[in-house]
């Protein structure tokens, strides 16, 4: 029996179609990784292609590792020469070899988000940018978006003419890139952008890789941005044997720069492309798939596909309604405990998914009360913890002395009596002589302005130089232990009064374990390789398997995962989809949110519960929201409890609570605030409490949503500022039954329609 006999007909087509461009539209749970791995095996075993000529790219280390293991299991000998890697790892590998052609040393440092913020904070200070009106994170976001679109600082500056805000960002962008180059560092966006720049500038390098990679495969193609698209296009330009696999219905990373047009327009770029649809799902029951199909069918910007399975109908979708978010959390924790108690599921079989990180708090509290073990995915990354960043900064300084950020982080850790004034004078000397901060430290005797403080700098420099000399005969485990002992880092923690000192020491022990594990799986491990691997770790790569804990995570974090039992919490308009999405009046934004709902639904293998709370506290205000439109898009025959229709009278608006299969209500309590049905134009959160756009006490007693409030202090033609969209001009102001509806033409975001109470526009 052939290994290909286990594939369905469409999967076989994806495996055997090897020449020319191929687009595989792989629905959720349709076995795309299986197709990719068997395709690689077919190229090697049946067509005689050398593994050296094959590249397979995906987005996370976890996905790349799983694919590599499967390829090794199927192919065996020869699989080690195949490039199965992530976009960023691919680019790092290329730049480690040819980065010097762009003016970098090949041992450049990779800056994480904390490093970026530190650099930008210094730049804003030097450029005298008011970070109250133009925040560092907004500047970094604009720079990241520019790099995703392959826009250089010079091009960004040209495009910013006439726009003061963009001009300030352009200045910061130029200074930011100069600071990174000086420190021999790149951020994550640079890795892709610089590789594209290298390929376009150096035909010899590009030609070498084009000649090598005759067959290229890209997983999760719907998540690619413009820079990644261009990288792949350049590599595939010689042979056109490009196979991309993805699902436009799972394109949910627009906020990270993902461009859904890459997958939707693939046939426009490659008119000769073969399109193959994988629609048989091997993960979920038919009821779950029917719910997902029904929801996503409401999107217009998609390629049609319908998921199906031979696993049977399975359980109905559970819809559960609560008076407030506390009851929602209480139910979810209680239901997980009940399933565990009855042997229906283990803790590790369950996941709770939500739209925003803020929703995790109440759930955590209830899980603690119930004694249920859990993990929150997307919390503080292990490598972002202070003690870990400190020790990594020592390793970075030993590996790359040009990384000013790393050197400055540890120069006074532990305390060496080196003050900010001394550091400033050393930096001035470095700037004057156009050298790195560390090289300036080594020349401390020549810096007259620091006086006796120079004596405090020498021991630090001598220590780093000693570590560097030992690196020639030290292993990485020996090096990190020497650093910890020489600096007295753990001793200081043990002697401190910090409540979390114990946890921090445990984290350091875990770092040592990580280093030992790294050395065990690498034949000739180097410090640079270790730092590179650490820099490329993503949150999703840290999701532990087999630890039997309930996972709490955002819907974005859940992509690529699956669980027997899934709870979707906060299924309310204003939460999911978000209020800003609703009032934006942008169909593309709603479609992105709907794709997110589709992803959430298809994480469930057997059991799916949709939870709705009539009241929820957001930013200190209690809001009443309608049931999410995505819940309403699920056919009623697929659910075990109907979505209640909004009522208009106090008699009709009696407390609503769901019924368990036994028919007993779940802790039904009186509804504190009652709200009538709203028109589409009025579809926004209600707020309990006084003020504009709130429900008055009189309105509550009568069972109607009477609203009190006054006209805003701006009018048509006025200039206003919004916390998200920036500056714009009011073009329309229309009084409504509950609030003023304001239309603003924003300078960057375009036209937006919103309600005054929630827009919180500031006239200037």
Short mmCIF file of N, CA, C and O in Angstrom, two decimals, residues 547-659:
data_model
loop_
_atom_site.label_atom_id
_atom_site.label_comp_id
_atom_site.label_asym_id
_atom_site.label_seq_id
_atom_site.Cartn_x
_atom_site.Cartn_y
_atom_site.Cartn_z
N UNK A 547 0.22 19.20 29.56
CA UNK A 547 0.32 19.62 30.96
C UNK A 547 -1.03 19.62 31.65
O UNK A 547 -1.14 20.03 32.80
N UNK A 548 -2.07 19.20 30.94
CA UNK A 548 -3.41 19.03 31.50
C UNK A 548 -3.92 20.26 32.23
O UNK A 548 -4.32 20.21 33.39
N UNK A 549 -3.88 21.38 31.54
CA UNK A 549 -4.44 22.63 32.07
C UNK A 549 -5.38 23.22 31.05
O UNK A 549 -5.16 23.10 29.84
N UNK A 550 -6.43 23.88 31.53
CA UNK A 550 -7.32 24.61 30.64
C UNK A 550 -6.55 25.80 30.07
O UNK A 550 -5.85 26.49 30.80
N UNK A 551 -6.68 26.03 28.78
CA UNK A 551 -6.01 27.17 28.17
C UNK A 551 -7.00 28.33 28.02
O UNK A 551 -8.11 28.15 27.52
N UNK A 552 -6.58 29.51 28.48
CA UNK A 552 -7.35 30.73 28.30
C UNK A 552 -6.56 31.59 27.31
O UNK A 552 -5.39 31.88 27.55
N UNK A 553 -7.20 32.00 26.22
CA UNK A 553 -6.45 32.75 25.22
C UNK A 553 -7.38 33.55 24.32
O UNK A 553 -8.58 33.29 24.23
N UNK A 554 -6.78 34.55 23.68
CA UNK A 554 -7.55 35.33 22.71
C UNK A 554 -7.77 34.48 21.46
O UNK A 554 -7.04 33.52 21.20
N UNK A 555 -8.76 34.87 20.69
CA UNK A 555 -9.05 34.16 19.45
C UNK A 555 -7.88 34.20 18.49
O UNK A 555 -7.61 33.24 17.77
N UNK A 556 -7.16 35.32 18.47
CA UNK A 556 -5.99 35.41 17.59
C UNK A 556 -4.92 34.39 17.98
O UNK A 556 -4.26 33.81 17.12
N UNK A 557 -4.75 34.18 19.28
CA UNK A 557 -3.73 33.24 19.75
C UNK A 557 -4.10 31.79 19.47
O UNK A 557 -3.23 30.92 19.42
N UNK A 558 -5.40 31.53 19.30
CA UNK A 558 -5.89 30.16 19.17
C UNK A 558 -5.71 29.58 17.78
O UNK A 558 -5.85 28.37 17.58
N UNK A 559 -5.42 30.43 16.81
CA UNK A 559 -5.32 29.95 15.43
C UNK A 559 -4.26 28.86 15.33
O UNK A 559 -3.16 29.00 15.84
N UNK A 560 -4.59 27.77 14.66
CA UNK A 560 -3.66 26.67 14.51
C UNK A 560 -3.80 25.60 15.58
O UNK A 560 -3.19 24.54 15.49
N UNK A 561 -4.63 25.88 16.61
CA UNK A 561 -4.84 24.92 17.69
C UNK A 561 -6.22 24.30 17.58
O UNK A 561 -7.09 24.78 16.86
N UNK A 562 -6.44 23.22 18.31
CA UNK A 562 -7.76 22.58 18.33
C UNK A 562 -7.97 21.91 19.68
O UNK A 562 -7.01 21.49 20.34
N UNK A 563 -9.24 21.82 20.11
CA UNK A 563 -9.57 21.27 21.41
C UNK A 563 -10.90 20.52 21.32
O UNK A 563 -11.80 20.94 20.58
N UNK A 564 -11.07 19.46 22.10
CA UNK A 564 -12.37 18.77 22.11
C UNK A 564 -13.51 19.68 22.59
O UNK A 564 -14.62 19.64 22.07
N UNK A 565 -13.23 20.52 23.61
CA UNK A 565 -14.27 21.37 24.20
C UNK A 565 -13.82 22.83 24.15
O UNK A 565 -12.78 23.19 24.70
N UNK A 566 -14.62 23.68 23.50
CA UNK A 566 -14.27 25.10 23.34
C UNK A 566 -15.41 25.97 23.83
O UNK A 566 -16.59 25.71 23.54
N UNK A 567 -15.06 26.99 24.61
CA UNK A 567 -16.02 28.01 25.06
C UNK A 567 -15.63 29.34 24.41
O UNK A 567 -14.47 29.78 24.54
N UNK A 568 -16.56 29.97 23.73
CA UNK A 568 -16.35 31.31 23.21
C UNK A 568 -17.06 32.29 24.13
O UNK A 568 -18.30 32.31 24.18
N UNK A 569 -16.29 33.06 24.88
CA UNK A 569 -16.86 33.98 25.88
C UNK A 569 -17.02 35.37 25.29
O UNK A 569 -16.27 35.79 24.41
N UNK A 570 -18.03 36.10 25.80
CA UNK A 570 -18.21 37.50 25.38
C UNK A 570 -18.77 37.65 23.98
O UNK A 570 -18.34 38.53 23.24
N UNK A 571 -19.73 36.80 23.62
CA UNK A 571 -20.31 36.88 22.28
C UNK A 571 -21.39 37.96 22.24
O UNK A 571 -22.59 37.68 22.21
N UNK A 572 -20.90 39.21 22.25
CA UNK A 572 -21.80 40.37 22.27
C UNK A 572 -21.34 41.41 21.26
O UNK A 572 -20.14 41.62 21.09
N UNK A 573 -22.29 42.04 20.58
CA UNK A 573 -21.96 43.17 19.73
C UNK A 573 -21.39 44.27 20.63
O UNK A 573 -22.00 44.62 21.65
N UNK A 574 -20.27 44.81 20.24
CA UNK A 574 -19.57 45.79 21.08
C UNK A 574 -18.36 45.16 21.74
O UNK A 574 -17.40 45.86 22.07
N UNK A 575 -18.40 43.83 21.90
CA UNK A 575 -17.24 43.08 22.37
C UNK A 575 -16.67 42.29 21.20
O UNK A 575 -15.50 42.37 20.87
N UNK A 576 -17.54 41.53 20.55
CA UNK A 576 -17.16 40.72 19.40
C UNK A 576 -18.33 40.61 18.44
O UNK A 576 -19.22 39.82 18.69
N UNK A 577 -18.38 41.40 17.37
CA UNK A 577 -17.35 42.34 16.94
C UNK A 577 -17.22 43.53 17.88
O UNK A 577 -18.16 43.86 18.60
N UNK A 578 -16.06 44.15 17.85
CA UNK A 578 -15.79 45.26 18.76
C UNK A 578 -16.63 46.48 18.39
O UNK A 578 -17.09 46.63 17.26
N UNK A 579 -16.80 47.36 19.35
CA UNK A 579 -17.58 48.58 19.12
C UNK A 579 -16.96 49.43 18.02
O UNK A 579 -17.66 49.95 17.14
N UNK A 580 -15.63 49.57 18.03
CA UNK A 580 -14.97 50.38 17.03
C UNK A 580 -15.17 49.81 15.63
O UNK A 580 -15.27 50.55 14.65
N UNK A 581 -15.22 48.48 15.53
CA UNK A 581 -15.47 47.86 14.23
C UNK A 581 -16.88 48.18 13.75
O UNK A 581 -17.10 48.48 12.57
N UNK A 582 -17.85 48.14 14.67
CA UNK A 582 -19.24 48.39 14.30
C UNK A 582 -19.43 49.82 13.81
O UNK A 582 -20.05 50.06 12.77
N UNK A 583 -18.88 50.79 14.55
CA UNK A 583 -19.13 52.19 14.20
C UNK A 583 -18.25 52.66 13.04
O UNK A 583 -18.49 53.73 12.48
N UNK A 584 -17.24 51.87 12.69
CA UNK A 584 -16.36 52.28 11.59
C UNK A 584 -17.09 52.27 10.25
O UNK A 584 -16.68 52.94 9.31
N UNK A 585 -18.16 51.49 10.18
CA UNK A 585 -18.95 51.40 8.95
C UNK A 585 -18.09 50.92 7.79
O UNK A 585 -18.33 51.27 6.63
N UNK A 586 -17.07 50.12 8.10
CA UNK A 586 -16.16 49.59 7.08
C UNK A 586 -16.44 48.09 6.93
O UNK A 586 -16.15 47.31 7.83
N UNK A 587 -17.00 47.65 5.80
CA UNK A 587 -17.33 46.23 5.63
C UNK A 587 -16.12 45.32 5.74
O UNK A 587 -16.24 44.18 6.18
N UNK A 588 -14.93 45.81 5.35
CA UNK A 588 -13.72 44.98 5.46
C UNK A 588 -13.39 44.67 6.92
O UNK A 588 -12.91 43.57 7.24
N UNK A 589 -13.65 45.65 7.81
CA UNK A 589 -13.38 45.43 9.23
C UNK A 589 -14.32 44.37 9.81
O UNK A 589 -13.90 43.49 10.56
N UNK A 590 -15.60 44.44 9.45
CA UNK A 590 -16.57 43.45 9.93
C UNK A 590 -16.21 42.06 9.38
O UNK A 590 -16.32 41.06 10.09
N UNK A 591 -15.78 42.01 8.14
CA UNK A 591 -15.44 40.71 7.54
C UNK A 591 -14.23 40.10 8.23
O UNK A 591 -14.16 38.88 8.41
N UNK A 592 -13.28 40.93 8.64
CA UNK A 592 -12.13 40.42 9.39
C UNK A 592 -12.58 39.84 10.73
O UNK A 592 -12.13 38.77 11.16
N UNK A 593 -13.49 40.54 11.42
CA UNK A 593 -14.02 40.04 12.69
C UNK A 593 -14.78 38.73 12.48
O UNK A 593 -14.71 37.81 13.30
N UNK A 594 -15.53 38.65 11.37
CA UNK A 594 -16.28 37.41 11.09
C UNK A 594 -15.34 36.25 10.83
O UNK A 594 -15.60 35.11 11.22
N UNK A 595 -14.23 36.52 10.15
CA UNK A 595 -13.23 35.46 9.96
C UNK A 595 -12.67 35.00 11.29
O UNK A 595 -12.37 33.82 11.48
N UNK A 596 -12.54 35.93 12.22
CA UNK A 596 -12.07 35.59 13.56
C UNK A 596 -13.07 34.68 14.26
O UNK A 596 -12.70 33.73 14.97
N UNK A 597 -14.37 34.95 14.07
CA UNK A 597 -15.41 34.09 14.63
C UNK A 597 -15.33 32.70 14.01
O UNK A 597 -15.49 31.68 14.71
N UNK A 598 -15.10 32.66 12.72
CA UNK A 598 -14.96 31.38 12.01
C UNK A 598 -13.80 30.57 12.58
O UNK A 598 -13.92 29.36 12.81
N UNK A 599 -12.68 31.25 12.83
CA UNK A 599 -11.52 30.58 13.42
C UNK A 599 -11.88 30.02 14.80
O UNK A 599 -11.56 28.88 15.13
N UNK A 600 -12.57 30.83 15.61
CA UNK A 600 -12.95 30.38 16.95
C UNK A 600 -13.85 29.16 16.91
O UNK A 600 -13.65 28.18 17.66
N UNK A 601 -14.85 29.18 16.06
CA UNK A 601 -15.79 28.05 15.97
C UNK A 601 -15.08 26.78 15.54
O UNK A 601 -15.31 25.69 16.10
N UNK A 602 -14.19 26.89 14.57
CA UNK A 602 -13.53 25.70 14.03
C UNK A 602 -12.38 25.19 14.89
O UNK A 602 -11.72 24.22 14.52
N UNK A 603 -12.15 25.80 16.06
CA UNK A 603 -11.18 25.22 17.00
C UNK A 603 -11.79 24.02 17.73
O UNK A 603 -11.06 23.21 18.30
N UNK A 604 -13.12 23.92 17.73
CA UNK A 604 -13.82 22.88 18.51
C UNK A 604 -13.89 21.58 17.72
O UNK A 604 -14.33 21.57 16.56
N UNK A 605 -13.52 20.51 18.37
CA UNK A 605 -13.63 19.19 17.73
C UNK A 605 -14.98 18.55 18.02
O UNK A 605 -15.59 17.97 17.12
N UNK A 606 -15.43 18.64 19.28
CA UNK A 606 -16.65 17.91 19.66
C UNK A 606 -17.74 18.80 20.24
O UNK A 606 -18.92 18.60 19.95
N UNK A 607 -17.35 19.75 21.05
CA UNK A 607 -18.32 20.49 21.83
C UNK A 607 -18.01 21.98 21.79
O UNK A 607 -16.88 22.39 22.09
N UNK A 608 -19.00 22.80 21.42
CA UNK A 608 -18.81 24.24 21.31
C UNK A 608 -19.89 24.97 22.10
O UNK A 608 -21.08 24.70 21.91
N UNK A 609 -19.46 25.87 22.98
CA UNK A 609 -20.39 26.66 23.79
C UNK A 609 -20.18 28.14 23.52
O UNK A 609 -19.05 28.65 23.64
N UNK A 610 -21.26 28.83 23.13
CA UNK A 610 -21.23 30.27 22.89
C UNK A 610 -21.85 30.98 24.09
O UNK A 610 -23.00 30.69 24.45
N UNK A 611 -21.11 31.89 24.71
CA UNK A 611 -21.57 32.54 25.94
C UNK A 611 -21.83 34.03 25.72
O UNK A 611 -21.01 34.72 25.12
N UNK A 612 -22.96 34.49 26.25
CA UNK A 612 -23.37 35.89 26.10
C UNK A 612 -23.77 36.44 27.46
O UNK A 612 -24.55 35.84 28.20
N UNK A 613 -23.22 37.61 27.83
CA UNK A 613 -23.60 38.29 29.07
C UNK A 613 -24.33 39.58 28.71
O UNK A 613 -23.82 40.38 27.92
N UNK A 614 -25.50 39.78 29.30
CA UNK A 614 -26.29 40.97 28.99
C UNK A 614 -25.61 42.24 29.51
O UNK A 614 -25.79 43.31 28.94
N UNK A 615 -24.86 42.12 30.59
CA UNK A 615 -24.14 43.28 31.13
C UNK A 615 -22.68 42.92 31.34
O UNK A 615 -22.36 41.82 31.77
N UNK A 616 -21.81 43.87 31.04
CA UNK A 616 -20.37 43.66 31.20
C UNK A 616 -19.71 44.99 31.50
O UNK A 616 -20.05 46.00 30.90
N UNK A 617 -18.78 44.99 32.45
CA UNK A 617 -18.09 46.23 32.79
C UNK A 617 -16.88 46.40 31.89
O UNK A 617 -16.02 45.53 31.80
N UNK A 618 -16.84 47.53 31.19
CA UNK A 618 -15.74 47.85 30.29
C UNK A 618 -15.19 49.21 30.69
O UNK A 618 -15.93 50.19 30.73
N UNK A 619 -13.90 49.26 31.00
CA UNK A 619 -13.24 50.51 31.41
C UNK A 619 -14.00 51.21 32.53
O UNK A 619 -14.18 52.43 32.51
N UNK A 620 -14.50 50.42 33.48
CA UNK A 620 -15.17 50.99 34.64
C UNK A 620 -16.63 51.34 34.43
O UNK A 620 -17.28 51.82 35.35
N UNK A 621 -17.16 51.11 33.23
CA UNK A 621 -18.56 51.41 32.95
C UNK A 621 -19.31 50.13 32.63
O UNK A 621 -18.80 49.27 31.90
N UNK A 622 -20.50 49.98 33.18
CA UNK A 622 -21.30 48.79 32.91
C UNK A 622 -22.10 48.99 31.63
O UNK A 622 -22.89 49.93 31.52
N UNK A 623 -21.87 48.11 30.66
CA UNK A 623 -22.53 48.23 29.37
C UNK A 623 -23.52 47.10 29.15
O UNK A 623 -23.34 45.99 29.65
N UNK A 624 -24.58 47.41 28.42
CA UNK A 624 -25.52 46.39 27.96
C UNK A 624 -25.38 46.28 26.45
O UNK A 624 -25.51 47.27 25.74
N UNK A 625 -25.07 45.08 25.99
CA UNK A 625 -24.85 44.86 24.57
C UNK A 625 -25.83 43.82 24.02
O UNK A 625 -26.29 42.94 24.76
N UNK A 626 -26.10 43.93 22.74
CA UNK A 626 -26.94 42.93 22.08
C UNK A 626 -26.13 41.65 21.87
O UNK A 626 -24.90 41.66 21.90
N UNK A 627 -26.83 40.55 21.66
CA UNK A 627 -26.17 39.30 21.32
C UNK A 627 -25.37 39.51 20.03
O UNK A 627 -25.83 40.17 19.10
N UNK A 628 -24.16 38.96 19.97
CA UNK A 628 -23.31 39.13 18.80
C UNK A 628 -24.03 38.71 17.52
O UNK A 628 -24.70 37.67 17.48
N UNK A 629 -23.86 39.49 16.49
CA UNK A 629 -24.44 39.16 15.19
C UNK A 629 -23.93 37.82 14.68
O UNK A 629 -24.59 37.15 13.91
N UNK A 630 -22.72 37.43 15.13
CA UNK A 630 -22.18 36.16 14.68
C UNK A 630 -22.94 34.98 15.29
O UNK A 630 -23.05 33.92 14.66
N UNK A 631 -23.44 35.15 16.49
CA UNK A 631 -24.29 34.12 17.10
C UNK A 631 -25.60 34.02 16.31
O UNK A 631 -26.09 32.93 16.03
N UNK A 632 -26.14 35.16 15.96
CA UNK A 632 -27.41 35.19 15.22
C UNK A 632 -27.28 34.58 13.83
O UNK A 632 -28.29 34.17 13.24
N UNK A 633 -26.07 34.52 13.32
CA UNK A 633 -25.85 33.94 11.99
C UNK A 633 -25.77 32.42 12.02
O UNK A 633 -25.74 31.78 10.97
N UNK A 634 -25.72 31.84 13.22
CA UNK A 634 -25.75 30.38 13.35
C UNK A 634 -27.20 29.91 13.26
O UNK A 634 -28.04 30.39 14.01
N UNK A 635 -27.54 29.00 12.34
CA UNK A 635 -28.93 28.54 12.22
C UNK A 635 -29.47 27.99 13.53
O UNK A 635 -28.76 27.26 14.25
N UNK A 636 -30.72 28.34 13.86
CA UNK A 636 -31.29 27.94 15.15
C UNK A 636 -31.36 26.44 15.30
O UNK A 636 -31.26 25.91 16.43
N UNK A 637 -31.51 25.70 14.19
CA UNK A 637 -31.62 24.24 14.30
C UNK A 637 -30.31 23.58 14.72
O UNK A 637 -30.30 22.40 15.08
N UNK A 638 -29.21 24.35 14.69
CA UNK A 638 -27.92 23.80 15.12
C UNK A 638 -27.66 24.01 16.60
O UNK A 638 -26.69 23.49 17.14
N UNK A 639 -28.53 24.81 17.28
CA UNK A 639 -28.29 25.15 18.68
C UNK A 639 -29.32 24.51 19.61
O UNK A 639 -30.46 24.30 19.22
N UNK A 640 -28.90 24.24 20.84
CA UNK A 640 -29.80 23.62 21.80
C UNK A 640 -30.60 24.65 22.59
O UNK A 640 -31.38 24.31 23.47
N UNK A 641 -30.40 25.93 22.30
CA UNK A 641 -31.11 26.99 23.01
C UNK A 641 -31.21 28.19 22.09
O UNK A 641 -30.21 28.67 21.57
N UNK A 642 -32.39 28.68 21.84
CA UNK A 642 -32.57 29.77 20.89
C UNK A 642 -32.01 31.08 21.42
O UNK A 642 -32.02 31.34 22.62
N UNK A 643 -31.57 31.91 20.51
CA UNK A 643 -31.15 33.27 20.85
C UNK A 643 -32.41 34.09 21.08
O UNK A 643 -33.26 34.17 20.20
N UNK A 644 -32.57 34.69 22.29
CA UNK A 644 -33.80 35.43 22.57
C UNK A 644 -33.91 36.69 21.73
O UNK A 644 -32.93 37.39 21.51
N UNK A 645 -35.11 36.97 21.26
CA UNK A 645 -35.35 38.22 20.54
C UNK A 645 -35.48 39.35 21.55
O UNK A 645 -36.02 39.16 22.63
N UNK A 646 -34.98 40.56 21.22
CA UNK A 646 -35.12 41.70 22.14
C UNK A 646 -36.59 42.02 22.38
O UNK A 646 -37.42 41.89 21.49
N UNK A 647 -36.92 42.45 23.62
CA UNK A 647 -38.30 42.80 23.97
C UNK A 647 -38.41 44.30 24.22
O UNK A 647 -37.43 44.98 24.44
N UNK A 648 -39.66 44.82 24.23
CA UNK A 648 -39.85 46.27 24.36
C UNK A 648 -40.50 46.71 25.66
O UNK A 648 -40.35 47.85 26.04
N UNK A 649 -41.23 45.84 26.33
CA UNK A 649 -41.93 46.26 27.54
C UNK A 649 -41.30 45.63 28.76
O UNK A 649 -40.62 44.61 28.66
N UNK A 650 -41.57 46.23 29.91
CA UNK A 650 -40.98 45.70 31.14
C UNK A 650 -41.52 44.31 31.43
O UNK A 650 -40.83 43.48 32.01
N UNK A 651 -42.76 44.04 31.02
CA UNK A 651 -43.33 42.70 31.24
C UNK A 651 -42.61 41.67 30.38
O UNK A 651 -42.31 40.57 30.81
N UNK A 652 -42.34 42.10 29.11
CA UNK A 652 -41.65 41.19 28.20
C UNK A 652 -40.20 41.00 28.58
O UNK A 652 -39.57 40.01 28.22
N UNK A 653 -39.65 41.99 29.31
CA UNK A 653 -38.23 41.98 29.59
C UNK A 653 -37.91 41.35 30.94
O UNK A 653 -37.02 41.78 31.65
N UNK A 654 -38.62 40.33 31.30
CA UNK A 654 -38.34 39.60 32.53
C UNK A 654 -36.96 38.97 32.41
O UNK A 654 -36.46 38.75 31.30
N UNK A 655 -36.31 38.68 33.55
CA UNK A 655 -34.97 38.11 33.50
C UNK A 655 -34.91 36.88 32.59
O UNK A 655 -35.72 35.98 32.71
N UNK A 656 -33.94 36.87 31.70
CA UNK A 656 -33.77 35.76 30.78
C UNK A 656 -32.54 34.97 31.21
O UNK A 656 -31.49 35.53 31.45
N UNK A 657 -32.66 33.68 31.29
CA UNK A 657 -31.51 32.84 31.57
C UNK A 657 -31.69 31.55 30.79
O UNK A 657 -32.81 31.16 30.47
N UNK A 658 -30.57 30.90 30.45
CA UNK A 658 -30.69 29.70 29.64
C UNK A 658 -31.17 28.55 30.49
O UNK A 658 -31.11 28.55 31.71
N UNK A 659 -31.63 27.51 29.85
CA UNK A 659 -32.01 26.28 30.52
C UNK A 659 -31.00 25.19 30.24
O UNK A 659 -30.59 25.00 29.10
#
